[in-house]
Structure formats: C-alpha cells, structure tokens
C-alpha cells in the first residue's frame, strides 16, 4: 500500500486595519464558520489557528487578529514581525478606514518582512 507524503507548512498570518473594519469577523468566519452581528472590540490581539489542505500540502495558519484602536497601534510590529502574510482590512462605508488602510500598507512596506504577502 503506497502512502502519499504531504508537506506540512506553518504560516503566520496577521490582520491589520482600523477599529470596526471587520478583522475579527473575517477570522471567526475562517476559523469557526461563525458570524456574530455585534463583535466586541479586540483588546491588544487575539490568536487563532486553522489548518487546511492545499494540493499536496497541509498549511497551519497561526493567525493574529490585531486591535484597531490607535492606542494599540505601537504593538502591531510585534505581531507582523516574521509574518508570511498580512491582510489589511477596511470598512468600505468609512473613508477614514480606507485612508488608514493605506497607512497600514505603507507601514508594512517600511517595517515588515520584504517577502511578506499582503492581501489588500
């Protein structure tokens, strides 16, 4: 009986964006398949993990859902340091959220890993 060896990959993923943009909602949908109408604001950051099969590999995502409040902004580099990917989230109904998303992208380009994959 032949067995197929699968490659196992760990990938750190960080979500960045303004408060109320929907970062926690996206993570909860991805990890637990849930949607909560009113989601409490994240304090600091929340950690989740999710493992999925992609072709012949198993990918374990280590997901950091960062807080969007300005007072936690200085902590963000601690979470995106060493990340394989970042998703910058904004609220399409809020122009300020979009403007701040652009600033997150600039910060990632300046301080993040040069090989980081950004979902914008």
PDB file of N, CA, C and O in Angstrom, residues 34-101:
ATOM      1  N   UNK A  34     -18.353  31.013  11.836  1.00  0.00           N
ATOM      2  CA  UNK A  34     -19.378  31.771  12.552  1.00  0.00           C
ATOM      3  C   UNK A  34     -19.383  33.232  12.117  1.00  0.00           C
ATOM      4  O   UNK A  34     -18.371  33.769  11.684  1.00  0.00           O
ATOM      5  N   UNK A  35     -20.541  33.856  12.274  1.00  0.00           N
ATOM      6  CA  UNK A  35     -20.651  35.304  12.129  1.00  0.00           C
ATOM      7  C   UNK A  35     -21.475  35.821  13.293  1.00  0.00           C
ATOM      8  O   UNK A  35     -22.551  35.305  13.575  1.00  0.00           O
ATOM      9  N   UNK A  36     -20.945  36.818  13.967  1.00  0.00           N
ATOM     10  CA  UNK A  36     -21.634  37.425  15.102  1.00  0.00           C
ATOM     11  C   UNK A  36     -21.974  38.859  14.716  1.00  0.00           C
ATOM     12  O   UNK A  36     -21.086  39.622  14.312  1.00  0.00           O
ATOM     13  N   UNK A  37     -23.263  39.218  14.812  1.00  0.00           N
ATOM     14  CA  UNK A  37     -23.699  40.572  14.432  1.00  0.00           C
ATOM     15  C   UNK A  37     -22.934  41.671  15.152  1.00  0.00           C
ATOM     16  O   UNK A  37     -22.515  42.644  14.555  1.00  0.00           O
ATOM     17  N   UNK A  38     -22.793  41.526  16.458  1.00  0.00           N
ATOM     18  CA  UNK A  38     -22.073  42.539  17.227  1.00  0.00           C
ATOM     19  C   UNK A  38     -20.863  41.887  17.864  1.00  0.00           C
ATOM     20  O   UNK A  38     -20.991  41.099  18.787  1.00  0.00           O
ATOM     21  N   UNK A  39     -19.709  42.212  17.339  1.00  0.00           N
ATOM     22  CA  UNK A  39     -18.446  41.656  17.825  1.00  0.00           C
ATOM     23  C   UNK A  39     -17.771  42.684  18.723  1.00  0.00           C
ATOM     24  O   UNK A  39     -17.586  43.828  18.313  1.00  0.00           O
ATOM     25  N   UNK A  40     -17.415  42.280  19.924  1.00  0.00           N
ATOM     26  CA  UNK A  40     -16.685  43.175  20.826  1.00  0.00           C
ATOM     27  C   UNK A  40     -15.334  43.542  20.218  1.00  0.00           C
ATOM     28  O   UNK A  40     -14.745  42.748  19.488  1.00  0.00           O
ATOM     29  N   UNK A  41     -14.826  44.729  20.533  1.00  0.00           N
ATOM     30  CA  UNK A  41     -13.514  45.147  20.042  1.00  0.00           C
ATOM     31  C   UNK A  41     -12.426  44.256  20.639  1.00  0.00           C
ATOM     32  O   UNK A  41     -12.484  43.873  21.812  1.00  0.00           O
ATOM     33  N   UNK A  42     -11.449  43.950  19.824  1.00  0.00           N
ATOM     34  CA  UNK A  42     -10.304  43.156  20.264  1.00  0.00           C
ATOM     35  C   UNK A  42      -9.414  44.023  21.143  1.00  0.00           C
ATOM     36  O   UNK A  42      -9.165  45.184  20.829  1.00  0.00           O
ATOM     37  N   UNK A  43      -8.928  43.453  22.222  1.00  0.00           N
ATOM     38  CA  UNK A  43      -8.003  44.144  23.119  1.00  0.00           C
ATOM     39  C   UNK A  43      -6.608  43.606  22.822  1.00  0.00           C
ATOM     40  O   UNK A  43      -6.352  42.413  22.987  1.00  0.00           O
ATOM     41  N   UNK A  44      -5.710  44.468  22.350  1.00  0.00           N
ATOM     42  CA  UNK A  44      -4.348  44.046  22.031  1.00  0.00           C
ATOM     43  C   UNK A  44      -4.329  43.212  20.759  1.00  0.00           C
ATOM     44  O   UNK A  44      -4.170  43.724  19.667  1.00  0.00           O
ATOM     45  N   UNK A  45      -4.510  41.918  20.915  1.00  0.00           N
ATOM     46  CA  UNK A  45      -4.580  40.998  19.772  1.00  0.00           C
ATOM     47  C   UNK A  45      -5.203  39.691  20.236  1.00  0.00           C
ATOM     48  O   UNK A  45      -5.169  39.368  21.423  1.00  0.00           O
ATOM     49  N   UNK A  46      -5.760  38.961  19.305  1.00  0.00           N
ATOM     50  CA  UNK A  46      -6.311  37.638  19.594  1.00  0.00           C
ATOM     51  C   UNK A  46      -5.615  36.643  18.672  1.00  0.00           C
ATOM     52  O   UNK A  46      -5.275  36.973  17.534  1.00  0.00           O
ATOM     53  N   UNK A  47      -5.390  35.439  19.182  1.00  0.00           N
ATOM     54  CA  UNK A  47      -4.693  34.408  18.420  1.00  0.00           C
ATOM     55  C   UNK A  47      -5.648  33.282  18.059  1.00  0.00           C
ATOM     56  O   UNK A  47      -6.440  32.829  18.885  1.00  0.00           O
ATOM     57  N   UNK A  48      -5.568  32.824  16.812  1.00  0.00           N
ATOM     58  CA  UNK A  48      -6.357  31.698  16.321  1.00  0.00           C
ATOM     59  C   UNK A  48      -5.444  30.824  15.473  1.00  0.00           C
ATOM     60  O   UNK A  48      -4.402  31.281  14.997  1.00  0.00           O
ATOM     61  N   UNK A  49      -5.861  29.599  15.264  1.00  0.00           N
ATOM     62  CA  UNK A  49      -5.138  28.768  14.299  1.00  0.00           C
ATOM     63  C   UNK A  49      -6.157  27.993  13.476  1.00  0.00           C
ATOM     64  O   UNK A  49      -7.257  27.699  13.935  1.00  0.00           O
ATOM     65  N   UNK A  50      -5.771  27.693  12.261  1.00  0.00           N
ATOM     66  CA  UNK A  50      -6.626  26.941  11.345  1.00  0.00           C
ATOM     67  C   UNK A  50      -5.722  26.149  10.408  1.00  0.00           C
ATOM     68  O   UNK A  50      -4.750  26.692   9.879  1.00  0.00           O
ATOM     69  N   UNK A  51      -6.026  24.886  10.231  1.00  0.00           N
ATOM     70  CA  UNK A  51      -5.257  24.029   9.340  1.00  0.00           C
ATOM     71  C   UNK A  51      -6.120  23.654   8.150  1.00  0.00           C
ATOM     72  O   UNK A  51      -7.273  23.252   8.321  1.00  0.00           O
ATOM     73  N   UNK A  52      -5.554  23.831   6.967  1.00  0.00           N
ATOM     74  CA  UNK A  52      -6.279  23.480   5.745  1.00  0.00           C
ATOM     75  C   UNK A  52      -5.356  22.694   4.808  1.00  0.00           C
ATOM     76  O   UNK A  52      -4.131  22.812   4.887  1.00  0.00           O
ATOM     77  N   UNK A  53      -5.964  21.910   3.939  1.00  0.00           N
ATOM     78  CA  UNK A  53      -5.209  21.168   2.926  1.00  0.00           C
ATOM     79  C   UNK A  53      -5.209  21.983   1.642  1.00  0.00           C
ATOM     80  O   UNK A  53      -6.254  22.451   1.192  1.00  0.00           O
ATOM     81  N   UNK A  54      -4.036  22.149   1.073  1.00  0.00           N
ATOM     82  CA  UNK A  54      -3.881  22.856  -0.191  1.00  0.00           C
ATOM     83  C   UNK A  54      -3.039  21.968  -1.096  1.00  0.00           C
ATOM     84  O   UNK A  54      -1.861  21.752  -0.821  1.00  0.00           O
ATOM     85  N   UNK A  55      -3.657  21.442  -2.148  1.00  0.00           N
ATOM     86  CA  UNK A  55      -2.991  20.496  -3.053  1.00  0.00           C
ATOM     87  C   UNK A  55      -2.390  19.354  -2.243  1.00  0.00           C
ATOM     88  O   UNK A  55      -3.102  18.650  -1.568  1.00  0.00           O
ATOM     89  N   UNK A  56      -1.081  19.188  -2.282  1.00  0.00           N
ATOM     90  CA  UNK A  56      -0.448  18.084  -1.553  1.00  0.00           C
ATOM     91  C   UNK A  56       0.182  18.543  -0.244  1.00  0.00           C
ATOM     92  O   UNK A  56       1.027  17.857   0.325  1.00  0.00           O
ATOM     93  N   UNK A  57      -0.219  19.696   0.258  1.00  0.00           N
ATOM     94  CA  UNK A  57       0.358  20.237   1.493  1.00  0.00           C
ATOM     95  C   UNK A  57      -0.727  20.492   2.529  1.00  0.00           C
ATOM     96  O   UNK A  57      -1.891  20.698   2.208  1.00  0.00           O
ATOM     97  N   UNK A  58      -0.310  20.475   3.780  1.00  0.00           N
ATOM     98  CA  UNK A  58      -1.163  20.874   4.884  1.00  0.00           C
ATOM     99  C   UNK A  58      -0.604  22.186   5.419  1.00  0.00           C
ATOM    100  O   UNK A  58       0.570  22.259   5.777  1.00  0.00           O
ATOM    101  N   UNK A  59      -1.434  23.219   5.436  1.00  0.00           N
ATOM    102  CA  UNK A  59      -0.997  24.541   5.891  1.00  0.00           C
ATOM    103  C   UNK A  59      -1.675  24.854   7.214  1.00  0.00           C
ATOM    104  O   UNK A  59      -2.901  24.842   7.310  1.00  0.00           O
ATOM    105  N   UNK A  60      -0.853  25.122   8.223  1.00  0.00           N
ATOM    106  CA  UNK A  60      -1.378  25.540   9.518  1.00  0.00           C
ATOM    107  C   UNK A  60      -1.170  27.044   9.636  1.00  0.00           C
ATOM    108  O   UNK A  60      -0.043  27.524   9.693  1.00  0.00           O
ATOM    109  N   UNK A  61      -2.281  27.771   9.633  1.00  0.00           N
ATOM    110  CA  UNK A  61      -2.221  29.220   9.793  1.00  0.00           C
ATOM    111  C   UNK A  61      -2.209  29.568  11.274  1.00  0.00           C
ATOM    112  O   UNK A  61      -3.065  29.107  12.035  1.00  0.00           O
ATOM    113  N   UNK A  62      -1.234  30.380  11.670  1.00  0.00           N
ATOM    114  CA  UNK A  62      -1.189  30.954  13.010  1.00  0.00           C
ATOM    115  C   UNK A  62      -1.623  32.405  12.824  1.00  0.00           C
ATOM    116  O   UNK A  62      -0.889  33.217  12.268  1.00  0.00           O
ATOM    117  N   UNK A  63      -2.835  32.713  13.248  1.00  0.00           N
ATOM    118  CA  UNK A  63      -3.488  33.970  12.887  1.00  0.00           C
ATOM    119  C   UNK A  63      -3.510  34.935  14.062  1.00  0.00           C
ATOM    120  O   UNK A  63      -4.000  34.604  15.146  1.00  0.00           O
ATOM    121  N   UNK A  64      -2.993  36.127  13.814  1.00  0.00           N
ATOM    122  CA  UNK A  64      -3.036  37.207  14.805  1.00  0.00           C
ATOM    123  C   UNK A  64      -4.030  38.260  14.333  1.00  0.00           C
ATOM    124  O   UNK A  64      -3.841  38.868  13.286  1.00  0.00           O
ATOM    125  N   UNK A  65      -5.093  38.425  15.099  1.00  0.00           N
ATOM    126  CA  UNK A  65      -6.134  39.425  14.843  1.00  0.00           C
ATOM    127  C   UNK A  65      -5.810  40.614  15.741  1.00  0.00           C
ATOM    128  O   UNK A  65      -5.998  40.548  16.948  1.00  0.00           O
ATOM    129  N   UNK A  66      -5.269  41.681  15.160  1.00  0.00           N
ATOM    130  CA  UNK A  66      -4.811  42.817  15.962  1.00  0.00           C
ATOM    131  C   UNK A  66      -5.945  43.797  16.251  1.00  0.00           C
ATOM    132  O   UNK A  66      -6.900  43.905  15.481  1.00  0.00           O
ATOM    133  N   UNK A  67      -5.788  44.515  17.353  1.00  0.00           N
ATOM    134  CA  UNK A  67      -6.762  45.543  17.725  1.00  0.00           C
ATOM    135  C   UNK A  67      -6.596  46.750  16.810  1.00  0.00           C
ATOM    136  O   UNK A  67      -5.480  47.092  16.425  1.00  0.00           O
ATOM    137  N   UNK A  68      -7.694  47.388  16.466  1.00  0.00           N
ATOM    138  CA  UNK A  68      -7.645  48.534  15.568  1.00  0.00           C
ATOM    139  C   UNK A  68      -7.569  49.879  16.267  1.00  0.00           C
ATOM    140  O   UNK A  68      -7.335  50.893  15.622  1.00  0.00           O
ATOM    141  N   UNK A  69      -7.756  49.893  17.586  1.00  0.00           N
ATOM    142  CA  UNK A  69      -7.716  51.164  18.303  1.00  0.00           C
ATOM    143  C   UNK A  69      -6.319  51.777  18.238  1.00  0.00           C
ATOM    144  O   UNK A  69      -5.313  51.075  18.305  1.00  0.00           O
ATOM    145  N   UNK A  70      -6.261  53.080  18.122  1.00  0.00           N
ATOM    146  CA  UNK A  70      -4.997  53.804  17.998  1.00  0.00           C
ATOM    147  C   UNK A  70      -4.039  53.493  19.141  1.00  0.00           C
ATOM    148  O   UNK A  70      -2.825  53.391  18.938  1.00  0.00           O
ATOM    149  N   UNK A  71      -4.553  53.290  20.337  1.00  0.00           N
ATOM    150  CA  UNK A  71      -3.672  53.060  21.490  1.00  0.00           C
ATOM    151  C   UNK A  71      -2.895  51.745  21.380  1.00  0.00           C
ATOM    152  O   UNK A  71      -1.906  51.554  22.058  1.00  0.00           O
ATOM    153  N   UNK A  72      -3.329  50.820  20.507  1.00  0.00           N
ATOM    154  CA  UNK A  72      -2.628  49.550  20.322  1.00  0.00           C
ATOM    155  C   UNK A  72      -1.741  49.541  19.073  1.00  0.00           C
ATOM    156  O   UNK A  72      -1.051  48.557  18.803  1.00  0.00           O
ATOM    157  N   UNK A  73      -1.762  50.629  18.330  1.00  0.00           N
ATOM    158  CA  UNK A  73      -1.027  50.691  17.065  1.00  0.00           C
ATOM    159  C   UNK A  73       0.462  50.382  17.238  1.00  0.00           C
ATOM    160  O   UNK A  73       1.059  49.684  16.410  1.00  0.00           O
ATOM    161  N   UNK A  74       1.064  50.873  18.298  1.00  0.00           N
ATOM    162  CA  UNK A  74       2.506  50.663  18.503  1.00  0.00           C
ATOM    163  C   UNK A  74       2.866  49.201  18.732  1.00  0.00           C
ATOM    164  O   UNK A  74       4.025  48.813  18.593  1.00  0.00           O
ATOM    165  N   UNK A  75       1.873  48.364  19.073  1.00  0.00           N
ATOM    166  CA  UNK A  75       2.129  46.935  19.292  1.00  0.00           C
ATOM    167  C   UNK A  75       2.128  46.133  17.983  1.00  0.00           C
ATOM    168  O   UNK A  75       2.629  45.008  17.940  1.00  0.00           O
ATOM    169  N   UNK A  76       1.570  46.691  16.930  1.00  0.00           N
ATOM    170  CA  UNK A  76       1.391  45.965  15.674  1.00  0.00           C
ATOM    171  C   UNK A  76       2.681  45.343  15.128  1.00  0.00           C
ATOM    172  O   UNK A  76       2.654  44.185  14.697  1.00  0.00           O
ATOM    173  N   UNK A  77       3.828  46.053  15.126  1.00  0.00           N
ATOM    174  CA  UNK A  77       5.044  45.432  14.581  1.00  0.00           C
ATOM    175  C   UNK A  77       5.420  44.117  15.279  1.00  0.00           C
ATOM    176  O   UNK A  77       5.963  43.213  14.647  1.00  0.00           O
ATOM    177  N   UNK A  78       5.091  44.016  16.538  1.00  0.00           N
ATOM    178  CA  UNK A  78       5.367  42.778  17.275  1.00  0.00           C
ATOM    179  C   UNK A  78       4.580  41.612  16.660  1.00  0.00           C
ATOM    180  O   UNK A  78       5.056  40.486  16.642  1.00  0.00           O
ATOM    181  N   UNK A  79       3.403  41.884  16.134  1.00  0.00           N
ATOM    182  CA  UNK A  79       2.573  40.830  15.562  1.00  0.00           C
ATOM    183  C   UNK A  79       2.919  40.540  14.101  1.00  0.00           C
ATOM    184  O   UNK A  79       2.883  39.397  13.673  1.00  0.00           O
ATOM    185  N   UNK A  80       3.233  41.552  13.308  1.00  0.00           N
ATOM    186  CA  UNK A  80       3.521  41.271  11.910  1.00  0.00           C
ATOM    187  C   UNK A  80       4.980  40.914  11.648  1.00  0.00           C
ATOM    188  O   UNK A  80       5.320  40.454  10.568  1.00  0.00           O
ATOM    189  N   UNK A  81       5.849  41.046  12.652  1.00  0.00           N
ATOM    190  CA  UNK A  81       7.241  40.613  12.503  1.00  0.00           C
ATOM    191  C   UNK A  81       7.265  39.099  12.270  1.00  0.00           C
ATOM    192  O   UNK A  81       6.673  38.337  13.005  1.00  0.00           O
ATOM    193  N   UNK A  82       7.907  38.678  11.215  1.00  0.00           N
ATOM    194  CA  UNK A  82       8.008  37.259  10.898  1.00  0.00           C
ATOM    195  C   UNK A  82       6.774  36.670  10.239  1.00  0.00           C
ATOM    196  O   UNK A  82       6.702  35.465  10.011  1.00  0.00           O
ATOM    197  N   UNK A  83       5.807  37.506   9.920  1.00  0.00           N
ATOM    198  CA  UNK A  83       4.576  37.005   9.291  1.00  0.00           C
ATOM    199  C   UNK A  83       4.822  36.653   7.823  1.00  0.00           C
ATOM    200  O   UNK A  83       5.553  37.348   7.121  1.00  0.00           O
ATOM    201  N   UNK A  84       4.208  35.573   7.392  1.00  0.00           N
ATOM    202  CA  UNK A  84       4.281  35.173   5.980  1.00  0.00           C
ATOM    203  C   UNK A  84       3.308  35.996   5.150  1.00  0.00           C
ATOM    204  O   UNK A  84       3.534  36.222   3.960  1.00  0.00           O
ATOM    205  N   UNK A  85       2.217  36.442   5.784  1.00  0.00           N
ATOM    206  CA  UNK A  85       1.193  37.186   5.051  1.00  0.00           C
ATOM    207  C   UNK A  85       0.489  38.165   5.973  1.00  0.00           C
ATOM    208  O   UNK A  85       0.396  37.943   7.176  1.00  0.00           O
ATOM    209  N   UNK A  86      -0.010  39.236   5.379  1.00  0.00           N
ATOM    210  CA  UNK A  86      -0.807  40.220   6.106  1.00  0.00           C
ATOM    211  C   UNK A  86      -2.036  40.548   5.275  1.00  0.00           C
ATOM    212  O   UNK A  86      -1.954  40.654   4.047  1.00  0.00           O
ATOM    213  N   UNK A  87      -3.148  40.682   5.957  1.00  0.00           N
ATOM    214  CA  UNK A  87      -4.375  41.119   5.303  1.00  0.00           C
ATOM    215  C   UNK A  87      -4.749  42.461   5.917  1.00  0.00           C
ATOM    216  O   UNK A  87      -4.938  42.562   7.133  1.00  0.00           O
ATOM    217  N   UNK A  88      -4.797  43.474   5.082  1.00  0.00           N
ATOM    218  CA  UNK A  88      -5.191  44.804   5.537  1.00  0.00           C
ATOM    219  C   UNK A  88      -6.680  44.946   5.247  1.00  0.00           C
ATOM    220  O   UNK A  88      -7.117  44.816   4.106  1.00  0.00           O
ATOM    221  N   UNK A  89      -7.450  45.205   6.312  1.00  0.00           N
ATOM    222  CA  UNK A  89      -8.911  45.237   6.225  1.00  0.00           C
ATOM    223  C   UNK A  89      -9.397  46.670   6.430  1.00  0.00           C
ATOM    224  O   UNK A  89      -8.883  47.391   7.281  1.00  0.00           O
ATOM    225  N   UNK A  90     -10.397  47.067   5.654  1.00  0.00           N
ATOM    226  CA  UNK A  90     -11.016  48.376   5.864  1.00  0.00           C
ATOM    227  C   UNK A  90     -12.521  48.259   5.648  1.00  0.00           C
ATOM    228  O   UNK A  90     -13.018  47.328   5.028  1.00  0.00           O
ATOM    229  N   UNK A  91     -13.230  49.235   6.198  1.00  0.00           N
ATOM    230  CA  UNK A  91     -14.689  49.313   6.093  1.00  0.00           C
ATOM    231  C   UNK A  91     -15.030  50.139   4.855  1.00  0.00           C
ATOM    232  O   UNK A  91     -14.718  51.330   4.800  1.00  0.00           O
ATOM    233  N   UNK A  92     -15.662  49.512   3.860  1.00  0.00           N
ATOM    234  CA  UNK A  92     -15.943  50.224   2.602  1.00  0.00           C
ATOM    235  C   UNK A  92     -16.917  51.381   2.778  1.00  0.00           C
ATOM    236  O   UNK A  92     -17.028  52.229   1.901  1.00  0.00           O
ATOM    237  N   UNK A  93     -17.611  51.435   3.908  1.00  0.00           N
ATOM    238  CA  UNK A  93     -18.556  52.532   4.152  1.00  0.00           C
ATOM    239  C   UNK A  93     -17.906  53.689   4.912  1.00  0.00           C
ATOM    240  O   UNK A  93     -18.574  54.677   5.204  1.00  0.00           O
ATOM    241  N   UNK A  94     -16.613  53.561   5.218  1.00  0.00           N
ATOM    242  CA  UNK A  94     -15.931  54.562   6.032  1.00  0.00           C
ATOM    243  C   UNK A  94     -14.648  55.027   5.338  1.00  0.00           C
ATOM    244  O   UNK A  94     -13.644  54.319   5.357  1.00  0.00           O
ATOM    245  N   UNK A  95     -14.666  56.224   4.736  1.00  0.00           N
ATOM    246  CA  UNK A  95     -13.478  56.718   4.028  1.00  0.00           C
ATOM    247  C   UNK A  95     -12.235  56.831   4.920  1.00  0.00           C
ATOM    248  O   UNK A  95     -11.122  56.622   4.458  1.00  0.00           O
ATOM    249  N   UNK A  96     -12.425  57.135   6.187  1.00  0.00           N
ATOM    250  CA  UNK A  96     -11.281  57.231   7.107  1.00  0.00           C
ATOM    251  C   UNK A  96     -10.625  55.859   7.271  1.00  0.00           C
ATOM    252  O   UNK A  96      -9.403  55.737   7.320  1.00  0.00           O
ATOM    253  N   UNK A  97     -11.440  54.817   7.333  1.00  0.00           N
ATOM    254  CA  UNK A  97     -10.924  53.462   7.439  1.00  0.00           C
ATOM    255  C   UNK A  97     -10.066  53.124   6.219  1.00  0.00           C
ATOM    256  O   UNK A  97      -9.011  52.491   6.340  1.00  0.00           O
ATOM    257  N   UNK A  98     -10.500  53.548   5.043  1.00  0.00           N
ATOM    258  CA  UNK A  98      -9.738  53.299   3.816  1.00  0.00           C
ATOM    259  C   UNK A  98      -8.407  54.049   3.842  1.00  0.00           C
ATOM    260  O   UNK A  98      -7.360  53.495   3.486  1.00  0.00           O
ATOM    261  N   UNK A  99      -8.429  55.296   4.285  1.00  0.00           N
ATOM    262  CA  UNK A  99      -7.210  56.093   4.386  1.00  0.00           C
ATOM    263  C   UNK A  99      -6.223  55.445   5.354  1.00  0.00           C
ATOM    264  O   UNK A  99      -5.032  55.361   5.084  1.00  0.00           O
ATOM    265  N   UNK A 100      -6.731  54.965   6.464  1.00  0.00           N
ATOM    266  CA  UNK A 100      -5.862  54.300   7.451  1.00  0.00           C
ATOM    267  C   UNK A 100      -5.324  52.977   6.908  1.00  0.00           C
ATOM    268  O   UNK A 100      -4.215  52.585   7.226  1.00  0.00           O
ATOM    269  N   UNK A 101      -6.086  52.301   6.079  1.00  0.00           N
ATOM    270  CA  UNK A 101      -5.601  51.057   5.469  1.00  0.00           C
ATOM    271  C   UNK A 101      -4.372  51.346   4.610  1.00  0.00           C
ATOM    272  O   UNK A 101      -3.408  50.571   4.608  1.00  0.00           O
TER     273      UNK A 101
END
